[in-house]
Each structure stands twice: as structure tokens, then as C-alpha cells.
One Martini backbone bead per residue (centre of mass of N, CA, C, O) as a GRO file, in nm:
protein
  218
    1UNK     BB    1   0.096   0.038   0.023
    2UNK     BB    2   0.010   0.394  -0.111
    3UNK     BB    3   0.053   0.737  -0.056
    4UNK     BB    4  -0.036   1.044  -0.074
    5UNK     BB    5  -0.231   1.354  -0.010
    6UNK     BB    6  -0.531   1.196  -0.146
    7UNK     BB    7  -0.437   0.898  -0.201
    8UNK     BB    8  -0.476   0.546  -0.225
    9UNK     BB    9  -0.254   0.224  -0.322
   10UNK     BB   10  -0.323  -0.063  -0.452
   11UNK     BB   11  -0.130  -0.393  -0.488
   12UNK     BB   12  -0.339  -0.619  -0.380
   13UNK     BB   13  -0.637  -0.845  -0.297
   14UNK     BB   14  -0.604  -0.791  -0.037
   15UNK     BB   15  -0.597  -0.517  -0.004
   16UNK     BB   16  -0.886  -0.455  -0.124
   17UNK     BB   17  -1.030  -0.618   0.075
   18UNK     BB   18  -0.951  -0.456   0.337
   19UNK     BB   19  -1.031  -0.186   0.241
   20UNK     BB   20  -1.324  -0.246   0.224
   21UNK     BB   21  -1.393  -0.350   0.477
   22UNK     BB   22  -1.287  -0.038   0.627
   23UNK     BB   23  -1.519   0.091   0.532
   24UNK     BB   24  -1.713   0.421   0.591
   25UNK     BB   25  -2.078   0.454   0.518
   26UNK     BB   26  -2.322   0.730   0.546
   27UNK     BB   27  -2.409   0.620   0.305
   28UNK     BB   28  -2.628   0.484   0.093
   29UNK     BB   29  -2.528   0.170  -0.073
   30UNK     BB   30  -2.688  -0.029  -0.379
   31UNK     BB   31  -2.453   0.050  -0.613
   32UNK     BB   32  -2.294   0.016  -0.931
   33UNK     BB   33  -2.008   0.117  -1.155
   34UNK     BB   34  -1.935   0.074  -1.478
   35UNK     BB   35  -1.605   0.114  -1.630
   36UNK     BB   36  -1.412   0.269  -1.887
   37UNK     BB   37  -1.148   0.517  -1.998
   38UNK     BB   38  -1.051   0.494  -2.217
   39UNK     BB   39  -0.897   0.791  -2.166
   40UNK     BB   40  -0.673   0.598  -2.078
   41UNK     BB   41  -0.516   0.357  -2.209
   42UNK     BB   42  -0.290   0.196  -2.279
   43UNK     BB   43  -0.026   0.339  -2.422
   44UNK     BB   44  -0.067   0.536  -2.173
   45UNK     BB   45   0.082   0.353  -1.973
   46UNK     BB   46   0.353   0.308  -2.104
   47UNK     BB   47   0.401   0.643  -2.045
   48UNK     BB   48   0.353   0.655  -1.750
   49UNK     BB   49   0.606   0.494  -1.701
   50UNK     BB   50   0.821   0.654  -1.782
   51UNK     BB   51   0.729   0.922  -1.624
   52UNK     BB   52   0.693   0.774  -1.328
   53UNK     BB   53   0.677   0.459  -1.229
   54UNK     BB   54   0.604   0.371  -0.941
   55UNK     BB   55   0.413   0.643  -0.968
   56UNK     BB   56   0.185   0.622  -1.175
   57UNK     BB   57  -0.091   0.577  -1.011
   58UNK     BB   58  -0.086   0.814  -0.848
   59UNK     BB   59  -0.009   1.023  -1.059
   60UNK     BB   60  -0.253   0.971  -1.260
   61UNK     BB   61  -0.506   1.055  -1.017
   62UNK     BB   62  -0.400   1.346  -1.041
   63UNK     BB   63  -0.494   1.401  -1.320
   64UNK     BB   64  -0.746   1.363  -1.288
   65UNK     BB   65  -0.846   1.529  -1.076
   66UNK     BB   66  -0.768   1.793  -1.233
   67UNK     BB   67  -0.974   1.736  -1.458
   68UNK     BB   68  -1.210   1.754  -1.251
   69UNK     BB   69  -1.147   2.071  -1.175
   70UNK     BB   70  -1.211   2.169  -1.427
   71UNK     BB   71  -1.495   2.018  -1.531
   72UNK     BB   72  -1.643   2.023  -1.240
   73UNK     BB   73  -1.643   2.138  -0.979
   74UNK     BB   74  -1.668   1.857  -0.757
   75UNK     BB   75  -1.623   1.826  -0.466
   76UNK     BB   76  -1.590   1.598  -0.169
   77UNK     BB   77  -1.500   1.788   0.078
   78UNK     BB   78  -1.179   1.665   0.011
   79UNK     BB   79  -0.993   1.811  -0.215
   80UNK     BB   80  -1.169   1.633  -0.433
   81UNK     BB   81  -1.289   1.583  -0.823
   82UNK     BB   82  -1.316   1.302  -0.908
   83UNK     BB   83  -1.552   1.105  -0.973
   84UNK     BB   84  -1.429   0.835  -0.893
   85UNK     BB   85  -1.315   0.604  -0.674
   86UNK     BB   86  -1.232   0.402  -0.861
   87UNK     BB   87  -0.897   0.275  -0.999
   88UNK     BB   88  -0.817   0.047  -1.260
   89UNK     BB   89  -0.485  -0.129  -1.309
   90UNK     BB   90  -0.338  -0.332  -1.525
   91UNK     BB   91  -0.127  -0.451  -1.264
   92UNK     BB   92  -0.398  -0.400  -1.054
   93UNK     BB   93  -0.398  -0.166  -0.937
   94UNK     BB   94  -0.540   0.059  -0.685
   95UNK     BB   95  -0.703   0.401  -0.670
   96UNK     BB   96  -0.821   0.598  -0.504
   97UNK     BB   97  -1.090   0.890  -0.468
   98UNK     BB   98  -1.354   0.959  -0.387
   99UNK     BB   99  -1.541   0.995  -0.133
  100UNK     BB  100  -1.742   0.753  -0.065
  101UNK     BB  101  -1.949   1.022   0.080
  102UNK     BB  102  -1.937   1.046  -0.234
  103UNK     BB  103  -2.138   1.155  -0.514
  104UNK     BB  104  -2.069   1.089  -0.805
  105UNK     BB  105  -1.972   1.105  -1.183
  106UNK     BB  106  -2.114   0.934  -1.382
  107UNK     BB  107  -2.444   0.872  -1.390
  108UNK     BB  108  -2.721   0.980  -1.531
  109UNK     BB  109  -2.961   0.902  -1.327
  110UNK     BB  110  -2.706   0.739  -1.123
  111UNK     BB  111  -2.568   0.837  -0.847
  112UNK     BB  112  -2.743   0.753  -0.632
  113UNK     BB  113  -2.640   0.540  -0.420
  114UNK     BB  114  -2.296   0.495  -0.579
  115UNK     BB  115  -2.032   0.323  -0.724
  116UNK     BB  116  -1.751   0.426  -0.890
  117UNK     BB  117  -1.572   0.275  -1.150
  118UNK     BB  118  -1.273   0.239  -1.309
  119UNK     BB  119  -1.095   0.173  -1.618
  120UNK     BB  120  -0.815   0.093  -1.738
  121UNK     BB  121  -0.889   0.138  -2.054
  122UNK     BB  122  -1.000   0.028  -2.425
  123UNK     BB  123  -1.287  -0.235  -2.494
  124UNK     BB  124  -1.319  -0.254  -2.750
  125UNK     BB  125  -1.324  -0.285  -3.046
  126UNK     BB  126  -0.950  -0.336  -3.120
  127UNK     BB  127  -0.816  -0.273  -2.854
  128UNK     BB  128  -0.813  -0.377  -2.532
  129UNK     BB  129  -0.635  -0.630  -2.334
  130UNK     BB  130  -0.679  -0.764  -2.075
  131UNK     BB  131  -0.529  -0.826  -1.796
  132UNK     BB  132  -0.529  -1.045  -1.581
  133UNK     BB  133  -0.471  -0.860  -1.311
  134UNK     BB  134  -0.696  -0.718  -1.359
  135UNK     BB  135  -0.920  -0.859  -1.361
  136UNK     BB  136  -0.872  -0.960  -1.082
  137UNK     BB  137  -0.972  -0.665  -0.964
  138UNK     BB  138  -1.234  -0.626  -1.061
  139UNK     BB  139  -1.365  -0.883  -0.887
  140UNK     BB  140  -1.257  -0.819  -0.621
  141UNK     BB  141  -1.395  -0.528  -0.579
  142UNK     BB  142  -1.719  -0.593  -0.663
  143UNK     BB  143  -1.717  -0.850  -0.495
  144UNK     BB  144  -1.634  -0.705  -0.213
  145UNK     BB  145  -1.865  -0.425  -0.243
  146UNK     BB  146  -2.096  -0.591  -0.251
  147UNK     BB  147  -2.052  -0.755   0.045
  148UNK     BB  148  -2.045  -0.476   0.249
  149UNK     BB  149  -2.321  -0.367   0.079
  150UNK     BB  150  -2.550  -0.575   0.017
  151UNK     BB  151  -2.521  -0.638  -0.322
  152UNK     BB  152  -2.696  -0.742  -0.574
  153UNK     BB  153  -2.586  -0.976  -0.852
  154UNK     BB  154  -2.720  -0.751  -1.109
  155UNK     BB  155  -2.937  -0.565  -1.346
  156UNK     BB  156  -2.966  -0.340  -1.100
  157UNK     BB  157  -2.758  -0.279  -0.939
  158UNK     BB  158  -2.552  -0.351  -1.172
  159UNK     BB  159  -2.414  -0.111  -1.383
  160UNK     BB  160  -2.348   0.021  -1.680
  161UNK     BB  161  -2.313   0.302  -1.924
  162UNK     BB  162  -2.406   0.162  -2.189
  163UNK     BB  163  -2.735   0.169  -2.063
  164UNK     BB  164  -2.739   0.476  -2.139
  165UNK     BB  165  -2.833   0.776  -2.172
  166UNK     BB  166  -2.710   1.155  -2.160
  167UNK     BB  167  -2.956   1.223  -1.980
  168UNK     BB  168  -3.017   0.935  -1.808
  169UNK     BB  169  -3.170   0.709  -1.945
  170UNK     BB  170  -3.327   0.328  -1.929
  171UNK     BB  171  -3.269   0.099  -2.146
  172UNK     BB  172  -3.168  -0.233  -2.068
  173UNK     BB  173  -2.945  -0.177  -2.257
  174UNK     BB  174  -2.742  -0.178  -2.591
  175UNK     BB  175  -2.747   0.099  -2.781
  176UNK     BB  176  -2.583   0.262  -3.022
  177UNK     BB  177  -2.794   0.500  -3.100
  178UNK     BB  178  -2.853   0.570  -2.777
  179UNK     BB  179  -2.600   0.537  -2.596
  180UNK     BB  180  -2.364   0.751  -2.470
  181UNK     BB  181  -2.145   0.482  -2.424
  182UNK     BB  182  -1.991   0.170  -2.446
  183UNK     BB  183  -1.944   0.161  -2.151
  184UNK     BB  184  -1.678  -0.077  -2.080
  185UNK     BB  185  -1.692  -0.212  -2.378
  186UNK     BB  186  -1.779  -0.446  -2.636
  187UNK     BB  187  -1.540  -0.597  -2.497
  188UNK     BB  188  -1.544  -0.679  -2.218
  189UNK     BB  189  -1.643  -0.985  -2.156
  190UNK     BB  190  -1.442  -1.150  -2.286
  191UNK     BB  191  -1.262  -1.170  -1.999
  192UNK     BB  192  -1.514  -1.356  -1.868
  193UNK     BB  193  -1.606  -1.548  -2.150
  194UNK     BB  194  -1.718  -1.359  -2.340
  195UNK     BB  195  -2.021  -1.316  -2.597
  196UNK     BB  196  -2.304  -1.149  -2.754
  197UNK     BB  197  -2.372  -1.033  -3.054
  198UNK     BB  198  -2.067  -0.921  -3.029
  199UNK     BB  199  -2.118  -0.834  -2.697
  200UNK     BB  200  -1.999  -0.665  -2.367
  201UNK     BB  201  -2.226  -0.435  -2.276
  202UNK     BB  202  -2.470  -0.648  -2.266
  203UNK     BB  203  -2.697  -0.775  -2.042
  204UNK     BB  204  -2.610  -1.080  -2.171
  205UNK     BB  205  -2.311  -1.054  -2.121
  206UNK     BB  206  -2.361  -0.965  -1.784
  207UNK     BB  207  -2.503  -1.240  -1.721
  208UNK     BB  208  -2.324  -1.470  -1.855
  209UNK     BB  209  -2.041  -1.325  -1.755
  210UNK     BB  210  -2.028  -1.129  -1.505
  211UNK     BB  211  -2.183  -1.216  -1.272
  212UNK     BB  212  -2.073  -1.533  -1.273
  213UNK     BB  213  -1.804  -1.411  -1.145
  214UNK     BB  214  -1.879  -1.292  -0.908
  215UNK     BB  215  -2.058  -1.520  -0.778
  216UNK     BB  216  -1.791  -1.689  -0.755
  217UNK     BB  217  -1.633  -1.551  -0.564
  218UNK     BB  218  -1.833  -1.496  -0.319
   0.00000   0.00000   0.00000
């Protein structure tokens, strides 16, 4: 486990376990959002290692921050304006975001009592292949933040934004020309198990596939 000045970050699935395990929740939290960064894709990962080193995810969520603090303007009441809580990163390392007690800017009509992770990568097709190590860590933090929160795994409580328009309506899967973004990626679900109709982050793909992996972690 690594701290700066604002965040703490996670360096294997027991760290992630331990650390959801003693989070103090004073907001009632009912569901989860699944999310992947689009940019920073892996490609800057690459860049990220070069530049920053053992700090690269530390100073990565400090960037995000900053974006944050430009675009939303919506501090977490302890000096953070990054939008989502947590973020999962290609060697598996997790970095803490907004204060758990503070409501996301994940999904418009969608972020009261919500906690929003991240994934660093763009997993669109033909874009990035999850890493083992990420993967590892996105069952262990959903399925860990599932079980802190009495949270059932399922496609109620659980859900991506590409399930949304950009209005905030809940379309109830994935629809190109409606969704407000792919997120978090066509082909999520392929490192999961598999497609449906060619799709990862459609309603069915994430029953056959995203649920029933955490559904066993648990």
C-alpha cells in the first residue's frame, strides 16, 4: 500500500479486500457502476510507466483529479474533484478516488447511492486486451464492494453507463444509437468468458458472463 497527499493505492487483492472491508459508509450505497477509461487507454500506460515510474498510478489519479477539478468543479468536500471512486489499473493496482460519503459523477440519472469505479484501458473491439492482473482485481473490488454493501449481483444493482442515454434515460442494455457511450467497452465481457451477438457490454453479456464471474468470486 502506497499514500500521497489524496489518495491511498492498492497494490494486490488482499489490499483491495482489507481496504473495502474497513471503509465507513455514512451514505446508504445500494448499487455499483462499471465503467473503462477509454483514455488513458494502455498505450498510455506505457507512457505513464515511463514517465512517473513506481508512481505512475499514484500521479496518474492526480491527473484525473486535476481533469476533474477543471471539468466539474464538484469537490468530494475533501479536496477531490475526480468524479469516480475507484480506479483499476492494467498491473492490477487499485487507487482510491472520491470520498466513499460522496455521490459520484458517474451516470446521469444514476449516481445516488452509487459507488463508480474505473478501468484504466479501452476495451472496444480492436482496441485493448484486459490483462490477468486487472481482471483479477476488477472481480475482487466488485465482488468485495457487493459483499461490504449487502449489494445482490445482478443487472439491477450492477450496471455499465453504455446502458444509458447521455440524458440519464435507463435503456435496459446496450444500443449504438442510443447509448450514450460504449462504456465500458464492446468487447468487455470477452475477458469474462465470452460475447453475445457480438457484444460485451450488452444486458446478456453481462448475465452470461460479468455476473456469474463475480457470483463465484463471492
Amino acid at each position: 500500500m502506497k499514500k500521497n497527499t489524496l489518495f491511498t493505492e492498492l497494490e494486490s487483492v488482499k489490499e483491495i479486500e482489507s481496504y473495502v472491508q474497513s471503509l465507513n459508509a455514512k451514505r446508504s450505497i445500494t448499487k455499483l457502476q462499471i465503467h473503462h477509461m477509454g483514455l488513458p487507454d494502455y498505450d498510455c500506460w506505457g507512457q505513464d510507466l515511463k514517465r512517473w515510474g513506481e508512481n505512475a498510478e499514484l500521479n496518474r489519479t492526480n491527473s484525473l483529479n486535476d481533469y476533474g477539478k477543471n471539468k466539474w468543479k464538484y469537490s468530494d468536500g475533501k479536496g477531490r474533484y475526480i468524479a469516480q471512486h475507484f480506479n483499476i489499473f492494467p498491473n492490477g493496482h487499485v487507487t482510491t478516488g472520491r470520498d466513499i460519503n460522496s455521490t459520484p459523477i458517474g451516470i446521469k440519472g444514476w449516481n445516488t447511492g452509487a459507488i463508480c469505479m474505473e478501468i484504466y484501458g479501452d476495451f472496444d473491439k480492436g482496441k485493448d486486451k484486459m490483462t490477468d492482473e486487472q481482471l483479477k482485481s476488477v472481480i475482487a473490488l466488485v465482488g468485495s464492494l457487493a459483499k461490504k454493501f449487502n449489494i445482490k449481483v445482478n443487472d439491477s444493482n450492477i450496471r455499465p453507463h453504455a446502458w444509458f442515454t447521455a440524458s440519464g434515460s435507463y435503456l435496459g442494455g446496450y444500443y449504438p444509437t442510443k447509448s450514450t457511450k460504449s462504456c465500458p467497452g464492446t468487447e468487455f465481457t470477452k475477458s469474462f468468458g465470452g460475447l453475445v451477438n457480438g457484444y460485451g457490454n450488452s444486458k446478456d453479456a453481462f448475465n452470461k458472463y460479468f455476473y456469474p464471474t463475480i457470483t463465484k468470486y463471492l
